[in-house]
Coordinates of C-alpha atoms and ligand atoms in Angstrom, one line a residue:
M1 CA 11.8 -0.4 -13.0
Y2 CA 9.7 1.0 -10.0
D3 CA 7.0 2.9 -9.9
F4 CA 7.3 3.5 -6.0
C5 CA 6.9 6.2 -4.1
T6 CA 6.3 9.2 -6.4
A7 CA 4.5 11.0 -3.4
C8 CA 7.3 10.7 -1.0
K9 CA 9.1 12.9 -3.4
I10 CA 6.5 15.6 -2.8
G11 CA 5.3 15.4 0.6
L12 CA 7.6 13.4 2.4
G13 CA 10.9 15.3 1.8
G14 CA 12.3 12.6 -0.8
I15 CA 12.6 8.8 -0.6
T16 CA 16.1 7.6 -0.6
L17 CA 17.6 4.6 -1.9
G18 CA 18.8 3.5 1.5
G19 CA 15.2 3.7 2.8
A20 CA 13.5 2.3 -0.4
I21 CA 15.7 -1.0 -0.1
A22 CA 15.5 -1.1 3.9
T23 CA 11.7 -1.5 3.4
G24 CA 11.7 -3.5 0.3
A25 CA 9.7 -0.7 -2.1
H26 CA 8.4 -2.8 -5.3
G27 CA 6.4 -2.0 -8.3
S28 CA 4.5 -4.7 -10.1
S29 CA 5.9 -7.8 -12.6
L30 CA 5.8 -11.0 -12.4
V31 CA 8.4 -11.4 -15.4
H32 CA 11.2 -9.0 -13.9
P33 CA 12.3 -8.3 -10.7
S34 CA 10.1 -5.9 -9.1
S35 CA 12.0 -4.4 -6.2
I36 CA 15.1 -2.3 -6.3
S37 CA 16.5 -4.5 -3.5
D38 CA 16.6 -7.4 -5.9
Q39 CA 18.8 -5.5 -7.9
I40 CA 21.5 -5.1 -5.6
V41 CA 24.8 -6.6 -6.6
R42 CA 26.9 -5.3 -3.5
L43 CA 27.0 -2.7 -0.9
Q44 CA 29.1 -1.0 1.2
I45 CA 28.2 -0.6 4.7
I46 CA 29.2 0.6 8.1
D47 CA 28.4 -2.3 10.8
G48 CA 27.4 -1.8 14.3
M49 CA 31.1 -1.7 15.6
G50 CA 32.0 1.1 13.2
N51 CA 34.0 -1.0 10.6
L52 CA 33.2 -0.1 7.2
R53 CA 32.5 -3.5 5.3
E54 CA 32.0 -4.8 1.4
I55 CA 28.9 -6.9 1.3
S56 CA 29.3 -9.1 -1.9
D57 CA 29.0 -12.7 -0.3
P58 CA 25.4 -13.7 -2.0
Q59 CA 24.1 -14.8 1.3
D60 CA 24.9 -11.6 3.1
V61 CA 23.5 -9.4 -0.1
N62 CA 20.1 -11.6 0.6
A63 CA 20.0 -10.4 4.4
F64 CA 20.8 -6.8 3.3
R65 CA 18.2 -6.4 0.6
V66 CA 15.7 -5.4 2.9
N67 CA 17.6 -4.9 6.0
L68 CA 14.5 -2.9 8.2
G69 CA 17.9 -0.3 9.2
L70 CA 18.9 -2.9 11.7
L71 CA 22.1 -4.4 10.0
G72 CA 24.1 -1.1 9.4
I73 CA 24.5 2.0 7.8
I74 CA 24.5 1.6 3.7
V75 CA 26.7 4.1 2.4
K76 CA 27.0 2.7 -1.1
I77 CA 25.0 0.6 -3.0
T78 CA 26.0 -1.2 -6.6
L79 CA 22.7 -2.1 -8.6
A80 CA 22.2 -4.1 -11.6
I81 CA 21.0 -1.7 -14.3
V82 CA 19.8 -2.2 -17.8
P83 CA 20.1 0.7 -20.7
L84 CA 17.2 3.0 -20.8
F85 CA 14.2 1.6 -22.6
K86 CA 10.9 2.2 -23.6
A87 CA 7.5 0.7 -23.0
T88 CA 3.6 0.7 -24.4
V89 CA 0.7 0.5 -21.5
Q90 CA -2.8 0.5 -21.9
T91 CA -5.4 0.6 -19.5
T92 CA -8.7 -0.9 -19.9
L93 CA -12.0 -1.7 -17.7
E94 CA -12.6 -5.0 -17.0
P95 CA -15.1 -6.9 -14.9
E96 CA -14.1 -8.0 -11.1
S97 CA -14.4 -11.5 -12.2
I98 CA -11.1 -11.8 -13.7
L99 CA -9.7 -11.5 -10.2
M100 CA -11.2 -14.7 -9.1
D101 CA -11.0 -17.1 -12.1
G102 CA -7.6 -16.8 -12.9
T103 CA -7.5 -14.5 -15.7
A104 CA -5.6 -11.9 -14.0
Q105 CA -2.8 -14.3 -13.1
R106 CA -2.5 -15.6 -16.6
W107 CA -2.0 -11.8 -18.1
A108 CA 0.3 -11.1 -15.1
N109 CA 2.4 -14.1 -16.3
N110 CA 2.8 -12.9 -19.6
L111 CA 3.2 -9.3 -19.4
D112 CA 6.2 -7.2 -18.5
W113 CA 4.4 -4.9 -16.5
M114 CA 0.7 -5.2 -15.3
Q115 CA -0.8 -3.8 -12.4
M116 CA -5.0 -3.4 -11.6
W117 CA -7.0 -1.0 -9.4
W118 CA -10.0 -2.9 -8.1
F119 CA -13.2 -0.9 -7.5
P120 CA -15.5 -2.9 -5.4
S121 CA -18.3 -0.4 -5.4
T122 CA -18.5 -0.5 -9.2
S123 CA -17.2 -4.6 -9.4
N124 CA -15.0 -3.0 -12.1
V125 CA -11.0 -3.5 -12.3
V126 CA -9.0 -1.2 -14.5
V127 CA -6.0 -3.2 -15.8
L128 CA -2.9 -1.7 -16.8
K129 CA -1.1 -4.1 -19.3
G130 CA 2.6 -3.0 -19.9
H131 CA 4.9 -4.2 -22.8
Y132 CA 8.6 -3.3 -22.7
H133 CA 10.8 -2.6 -25.9
I134 CA 14.2 -3.6 -26.3
K135 CA 14.8 -0.8 -28.7
L136 CA 16.8 1.8 -26.9
T137 CA 16.1 5.3 -27.0
G138 CA 17.2 7.3 -29.9
S139 CA 15.8 10.1 -32.2
K140 CA 14.2 7.2 -34.5
S141 CA 12.9 5.3 -32.2
D142 CA 11.4 8.0 -29.9
D143 CA 9.3 9.3 -33.0
Y144 CA 8.2 5.7 -33.6
L145 CA 7.4 5.0 -29.9
G146 CA 6.2 8.3 -28.6
N147 CA 7.2 10.0 -25.4
A148 CA 4.0 9.9 -23.1
T149 CA 4.7 10.4 -19.3
S150 CA 2.3 9.5 -16.3
Q151 CA 0.3 11.8 -14.7
F152 CA -0.8 9.9 -11.8
I153 CA -0.1 12.3 -9.4
P154 CA -0.3 15.3 -11.6
E155 CA 0.2 19.1 -10.9
L156 CA -3.1 20.6 -10.0
D157 CA -4.6 24.1 -9.7
P158 CA -4.3 25.2 -5.9
V159 CA -8.1 25.7 -5.8
I160 CA -8.9 22.0 -7.0
I161 CA -6.7 20.8 -4.5
T162 CA -7.9 22.5 -1.8
T163 CA -11.7 21.9 -3.0
G164 CA -10.8 17.9 -3.0
H165 CA -9.6 18.3 0.4
D166 CA -12.5 20.1 1.7
A167 CA -15.0 17.4 -0.2
Y168 CA -13.2 14.5 1.3
E169 CA -13.3 15.8 4.8
T170 CA -17.2 17.0 4.3
L171 CA -18.2 13.7 2.7
E172 CA -16.3 11.7 5.8
A173 CA -17.5 13.9 8.5
N174 CA -21.2 13.4 6.9
K175 CA -20.6 9.7 6.5
N176 CA -21.9 10.6 2.7
R177 CA -21.4 6.9 1.4
P178 CA -23.1 8.0 -2.0
G179 CA -20.8 10.9 -2.3
L180 CA -17.5 8.6 -1.4
Y181 CA -18.9 6.1 -4.0
A182 CA -19.0 9.0 -6.7
L183 CA -15.1 10.0 -5.7
E184 CA -14.5 6.0 -6.2
R185 CA -16.3 6.2 -9.6
F186 CA -14.4 9.4 -10.5
T187 CA -10.8 7.6 -9.5
E188 CA -11.9 4.8 -11.8
L189 CA -13.0 6.7 -14.7
S190 CA -9.5 8.8 -14.6
L191 CA -7.4 5.8 -14.8
H192 CA -8.5 4.8 -18.3
S193 CA -10.5 8.1 -19.8
E194 CA -10.3 11.8 -19.9
V195 CA -12.3 13.4 -16.9
I196 CA -12.8 17.1 -15.8
G197 CA -10.6 18.3 -12.9
K198 CA -7.5 15.9 -13.3
P199 CA -5.1 15.5 -16.1
P200 CA -5.3 12.1 -18.1
I201 CA -3.1 9.4 -16.6
F202 CA -0.8 9.0 -19.8
S203 CA -0.3 11.8 -22.2
E204 CA 2.4 13.5 -24.4
D205 CA 1.2 16.9 -24.2
G206 CA -0.4 17.2 -20.6
V207 CA -3.9 17.7 -21.7
N208 CA -5.2 14.9 -24.2
I209 CA -5.2 11.3 -23.1
K210 CA -3.0 8.6 -24.8
N211 CA -4.3 5.5 -24.0
P212 CA -2.6 3.2 -25.2
A213 CA 0.7 5.2 -24.5
N214 CA 4.3 4.8 -25.9
G215 CA 7.4 6.5 -23.7
I216 CA 10.2 5.6 -21.6
A217 CA 9.6 2.9 -19.2
W218 CA 10.3 4.9 -15.9
R219 CA 8.4 7.7 -16.8
L220 CA 5.0 6.1 -17.8
M221 CA 5.5 4.4 -14.0
S222 CA 6.2 7.1 -11.9
N223 CA 6.0 11.0 -12.1
R224 CA 7.2 13.7 -9.9
C225 CA 4.7 16.6 -9.0
H226 CA 6.8 20.0 -8.2
T227 CA 4.4 22.6 -7.3
Y228 CA 0.9 22.1 -6.5
C229 CA 0.1 18.4 -5.5
P230 CA -2.9 16.5 -4.8
W231 CA -1.0 14.2 -2.3
N232 CA 0.2 15.9 0.7
N233 CA 3.0 18.8 -0.3
G234 CA 3.7 20.1 3.0
N235 CA 0.5 22.4 3.0
T236 CA -3.0 21.4 5.2
S237 CA -5.1 21.9 2.2
S238 CA -3.5 19.1 0.4
I239 CA -4.5 15.4 1.0
L240 CA -2.3 13.2 3.2
P241 CA -2.9 9.7 2.6
E242 CA -2.6 6.7 4.7
E243 CA -1.5 3.5 3.4
F244 CA -2.3 -0.2 4.1
S245 CA -0.5 -3.0 2.2
V246 CA -0.5 -6.8 2.3
A247 CA 1.1 -9.2 0.3
L248 CA -0.2 -12.6 -0.1
Q249 CA 0.8 -16.0 -2.3
I250 CA -0.5 -15.3 -5.7
L251 CA -2.7 -18.5 -5.4
N252 CA -4.7 -16.9 -2.1
L253 CA -5.9 -13.9 -4.6
P254 CA -9.4 -15.4 -5.7
S255 CA -10.6 -16.2 -2.0
A256 CA -8.6 -13.1 -0.6
I257 CA -10.9 -11.1 -3.2
K258 CA -14.2 -13.2 -2.1
T259 CA -13.2 -12.6 1.9
I260 CA -12.7 -8.8 0.8
K261 CA -16.2 -8.9 -0.9
E262 CA -17.9 -10.6 2.4
I263 CA -16.1 -8.0 4.5
L264 CA -17.5 -5.2 2.3
E265 CA -21.1 -6.5 2.5
I266 CA -21.1 -6.0 6.1
I267 CA -19.3 -3.0 5.8
P268 CA -19.8 -1.1 2.8
T269 CA -16.8 1.0 2.0
A270 CA -15.4 3.5 -0.8
F271 CA -11.8 3.1 -1.6
T272 CA -12.0 6.6 -3.1
M273 CA -8.2 7.3 -3.6
V274 CA -6.5 4.3 -5.7
G275 CA -9.2 1.6 -5.2
I276 CA -7.9 -1.7 -4.0
F277 CA -4.5 -1.5 -5.9
I278 CA -3.2 -4.9 -6.9
R279 CA 0.5 -5.6 -8.0
F280 CA 3.1 -8.5 -8.3
S281 CA 6.0 -9.7 -7.7
K282 CA 8.4 -12.6 -8.7
P283 CA 9.8 -14.8 -6.0
S284 CA 12.3 -13.1 -4.3
D285 CA 15.7 -14.4 -2.4
S286 CA 15.9 -11.6 -0.2
L287 CA 15.2 -12.8 3.5
M288 CA 12.8 -10.2 4.2
A289 CA 11.2 -9.3 1.5
I290 CA 7.5 -9.8 1.2
S291 CA 7.7 -11.9 -1.9
N292 CA 10.2 -14.0 -0.3
G293 CA 10.1 -17.8 -1.7
H294 CA 6.7 -17.4 -3.8
E295 CA 5.0 -15.3 -6.5
T296 CA 3.2 -12.7 -4.8
V297 CA 0.3 -10.4 -4.9
T298 CA -0.1 -7.3 -3.0
L299 CA -3.3 -5.6 -2.2
E300 CA -2.9 -2.1 -1.0
W301 CA -5.4 0.8 -0.7
A302 CA -4.7 4.7 0.8
S303 CA -7.4 6.7 2.9
P304 CA -6.9 10.4 3.1
M305 CA -6.4 11.4 6.8
R306 CA -8.9 13.2 8.5
D307 CA -8.5 16.9 9.8
N308 CA -8.2 15.6 12.9
P309 CA -6.8 12.2 12.9
Y310 CA -6.6 11.8 16.7
E311 CA -10.3 11.9 17.1
D312 CA -12.1 11.4 13.8
A313 CA -11.8 7.9 11.9
K314 CA -11.1 7.8 8.1
G315 CA -14.1 6.6 6.3
G316 CA -14.1 2.8 5.8
L317 CA -11.7 2.2 8.9
G318 CA -13.7 -1.0 10.0
A319 CA -13.5 -2.2 6.7
Y320 CA -9.9 -1.5 6.4
Q321 CA -9.2 -3.4 9.8
A322 CA -11.3 -6.5 9.3
I323 CA -9.8 -6.9 5.8
L324 CA -6.1 -6.6 7.1
Q325 CA -6.8 -8.8 10.1
S326 CA -8.3 -11.5 8.1
L327 CA -5.6 -11.5 5.0
I328 CA -2.9 -11.5 7.5
K329 CA -4.7 -14.6 9.7
N330 CA -6.6 -16.4 6.9
Y331 CA -4.0 -16.4 4.1
K332 CA -0.7 -15.5 5.9
G333 CA -0.7 -12.0 4.6
R334 CA 2.7 -10.2 5.0
P335 CA 2.5 -6.5 5.9
H336 CA 4.5 -4.2 3.9
W337 CA 7.5 -2.9 6.2
G338 CA 7.1 0.6 4.9
K339 CA 3.2 1.0 5.2
N340 CA 0.9 -0.2 7.7
G341 CA 0.3 0.7 11.5
L342 CA 2.6 -0.7 14.0
Y343 CA 0.0 -3.2 15.4
Y344 CA 0.7 -5.1 12.3
F345 CA 4.1 -5.7 13.1
R346 CA 3.6 -7.2 16.8
Q347 CA 5.8 -10.2 17.4
S348 CA 2.9 -12.6 17.0
I349 CA 2.0 -11.4 13.5
L350 CA 5.8 -11.3 12.4
E351 CA 6.3 -15.0 13.9
E352 CA 3.4 -16.1 12.0
T353 CA 4.0 -14.5 8.5
T354 CA 7.7 -13.9 8.2
S355 CA 9.6 -17.5 7.7
N356 CA 13.1 -16.3 8.0
L357 CA 12.5 -14.1 11.1
D358 CA 15.3 -16.3 12.8
K359 CA 17.8 -16.2 10.0
F360 CA 17.3 -12.4 9.9
K361 CA 18.1 -12.2 13.8
S362 CA 21.6 -14.1 13.2
Y363 CA 22.4 -11.4 10.9
M364 CA 21.5 -9.0 13.3
K365 CA 23.9 -10.9 15.8
K366 CA 26.9 -10.9 13.1
F367 CA 26.7 -7.3 11.8
D368 CA 25.6 -5.4 15.2
P369 CA 26.6 -7.5 17.8
D370 CA 26.3 -4.4 20.5
G371 CA 22.7 -3.4 19.3
T372 CA 24.0 -0.2 18.2
F373 CA 21.3 -0.1 15.6
M374 CA 18.6 -1.5 17.9
N375 CA 15.2 0.5 18.3
N376 CA 11.9 -0.7 19.5
F377 CA 11.2 -2.2 15.9
G378 CA 14.0 -4.1 16.0
K379 CA 12.7 -5.7 19.4
R380 CA 9.9 -6.6 18.0
I381 CA 12.2 -8.5 15.3
T382 CA 14.1 -10.3 18.1
G383 CA 11.0 -11.0 20.2
S384 CA 12.6 -9.1 23.0
S385 CA 9.6 -6.7 23.4
N386 CA 6.5 -5.5 21.6
E387 CA 6.8 -1.6 22.6
M388 CA 6.4 1.1 20.0
N389 CA 6.9 4.6 19.6
I390 CA 4.0 6.2 19.8
D391 CA 2.7 9.8 18.6
P392 CA 2.1 11.5 22.0
L393 CA -1.3 13.1 20.9
V394 CA -2.7 9.7 20.4
H395 CA -5.2 8.4 22.8
H396 CA -7.5 6.2 20.6
C397 CA -4.9 3.5 19.6
A398 CA -7.1 1.8 16.9
L399 CA -7.6 4.8 14.9
Q400 CA -3.8 4.7 13.6
E401 CA -3.5 1.1 14.2
Y402 CA -1.2 1.3 17.2
C403 CA -3.7 -1.5 18.5
I404 CA -6.6 -3.4 17.3
C405 CA -9.9 -2.0 19.6
S406 CA -10.4 -3.8 23.0
K407 CA -12.8 -1.6 23.9
N408 CA -14.8 1.5 22.3
E409 CA -12.3 4.4 23.9
D410 CA -9.9 2.9 21.3
C411 CA -12.0 3.9 18.5
G412 CA -12.9 7.7 17.1
H413 CA -15.7 9.8 17.6
F414 CA -19.0 8.3 17.3
Q415 CA -17.5 4.6 16.8
S416 CA -17.6 1.7 18.8
C417 CA -15.5 -1.5 18.9
N418 CA -17.4 -4.3 17.2
K419 CA -16.4 -7.9 16.0
V420 CA -16.8 -8.3 12.0
K421 CA -16.1 -11.9 11.0
G422 CA -14.6 -12.3 14.5
F423 CA -12.2 -9.8 14.2
S424 CA -12.2 -6.4 16.6
V425 CA -12.8 -3.4 14.3
C426 CA -14.0 0.0 15.1
R427 CA -17.5 0.6 13.3
D428 CA -19.4 3.8 13.1
L429 CA -22.0 3.8 15.1
A430 CA -24.8 4.6 12.5
D431 CA -23.5 1.6 10.8
V432 CA -23.9 -0.9 13.6
Y433 CA -27.6 0.6 14.4
S434 CA -28.3 0.0 10.3
D435 CA -26.2 -3.4 10.2
S436 CA -28.3 -5.8 8.4
N437 CA -27.8 -7.9 11.5
Y438 CA -29.8 -5.7 13.4
D439 CA -33.2 -7.1 14.5
P440 CA -35.6 -4.8 15.9
T441 CA -37.7 -7.7 17.1
N442 CA -34.9 -9.1 19.1
L443 CA -33.8 -8.0 22.3
T444 CA -30.1 -9.0 22.5
S445 CA -29.7 -7.3 19.1
I446 CA -31.6 -4.3 20.6
L447 CA -29.3 -4.1 23.6
Y448 CA -26.5 -4.6 21.4
A449 CA -27.4 -1.8 19.1
I450 CA -27.8 0.6 22.4
G451 CA -24.6 -0.3 23.8
A452 CA -23.1 0.4 20.6
I453 CA -24.9 3.9 20.6
L454 CA -23.9 4.7 24.3
Q455 CA -20.0 3.8 23.2
V456 CA -20.3 1.0 26.3
E457 CA -17.9 -2.1 25.9
D458 CA -19.1 -5.0 24.5
Ligands
FAD1 C1 3.0 8.0 -0.8 C2 3.7 7.0 -0.7 C3 3.8 6.0 -1.6 C4 4.6 5.1 -1.7 N1 4.7 4.0 -2.7 C5 5.2 2.7 -2.7 C6 4.9 1.7 -3.5 O1 4.7 2.2 -4.8 N2 6.0 0.6 -3.5 C7 6.2 0.2 -2.3 O2 6.8 -0.7 -2.1 N3 6.2 1.2 -1.2 C8 5.7 2.6 -1.5 N4 5.8 3.2 -0.4 C9 6.5 3.0 0.7 C10 7.7 3.5 0.6 O3 8.9 2.9 -0.4 C11 8.7 3.4 1.8 O4 8.0 4.6 2.9 C12 10.1 4.3 1.6 O5 11.1 3.3 0.8 C13 11.1 4.8 2.8 O6 12.1 5.6 2.3 P1 12.6 6.8 2.9 O7 13.9 7.2 2.1 O8 11.7 7.6 3.4 O9 13.1 5.8 4.4 P2 13.0 6.4 5.9 O10 11.4 6.0 6.1 O11 13.7 7.5 6.4 O12 13.7 4.9 6.4 C14 13.1 3.5 6.3 C15 13.9 2.8 6.9 O13 15.1 2.5 6.0 C16 16.2 2.6 7.1 N5 17.3 3.4 6.1 C17 17.2 4.7 5.5 N6 18.5 4.9 5.1 C18 19.1 3.9 5.4 C19 20.5 3.9 5.2 N7 21.2 4.6 4.0 N8 21.0 2.6 5.7 C20 20.4 1.6 6.6 N9 19.3 1.7 6.9 C21 18.4 2.8 5.9 C22 15.9 3.5 8.3 O14 16.4 3.6 9.4 C23 14.3 3.0 8.3 O15 14.5 1.6 9.1 C24 5.4 4.6 -0.6 C25 5.3 5.4 0.7 C26 4.5 6.7 0.4 C27 4.4 7.5 1.9

């Protein structure tokens, strides 16, 4: 059961099984396989020489499980499946201390499905606990267990969608942090209670919340918004999220949370859309899975794109960049293949974080010796180049994570490139000036702030 990518169905023209497998799309469980890639039994592919091949050797299958589109064209996939089943889910509000004292891991170890949304500004976590029922669907069990569905990405009145879009843009343009925190609190509340302006997260009738809720498991995990969707539905008045996601060994969760809290002390930031979404994966045999070889926790968040993403930074960009860089550097965090900007897939980071790189390269040679499927991304994997395909409209490379800033021009309007905990990040000038490190009696500090305000290079 996978709760990935409900939004892709809406805004991105429809996620495919081939794409989900190539990128290692995952849901959340330490007890069951959390990725479709892990359910592959065998495949039929066309290799780089144009041969139709069956892939059933277990080692070959492990290479294809997360293949990044570099081993061949997948034409047929055989998956291990289970009969349709029901689940019970409940979301509750917990203190963030559960992330640091081992409680969250303990729960995850004992639940069929568990995921969390952490809201740093309120120090709360919404925890979703899910239990699977082996009893299959059938009229009696349907009645007994209920038929709730998720409305995580709900159908909304178009006026509400436009209002939400405009609210984000206005709050971000004005650097209105209290307003953004209010949105974060609204999101938190909507995940466990009824709120005005958004249908309940779980419901049987679409109006009244069910918490706990019972229903067919996949319908509690993902929903499909068909008409008016808050996340991009192809019109400019909805919200187009950019996503960030890093996977860590589960034992690093407590210290990673502390690191994030330290960064947010320096750059206070609201996580308005989904908080910091925390999911789990059991160890995978897939060579390139972010959960290869160890129990994994994924920390991810989404941020609405600005109306002019080529000039204006999304709120909190500096914090996002410091968090990503420190999770990768300090905890060997693995960036999710289907999310994050291209900077995070440069050779040095891949070499540092992807232990099976050489093995995967040998499979690239085996199935595509002539480089038919080679592209700039593949060249990063092989280590032959760091080139990337860049949107031609981009001229501030750090705004969409094509680079880590080295000069102020890499950042957005009214931003400068600064160091935070040793990492280069784009910060809003207003924040730099009001930084707690700023000391109006210290000449260096004053010059630093002036430099930042004039957007002079460090
Ligand atoms: C809003 C949103 C929510 C998301 N939620 C989640 C989530 O919950 N969990 C998660 O893990 N991920 C999530 N993702 C990431 C998502 O899983 C990937 O973006 C998605 O799987 C890519 O699928 P696609 O069909 O769009 O593939 P594309 O983007 O079209 O392709 C991705 C790669 O797959 C290769 N590929 C595609 N088809 C084939 C084929 N037939 N044979 C060989 N190679 C192929 C392509 O060459 C490319 O390299 C989310 C993404 C978005 C935008």
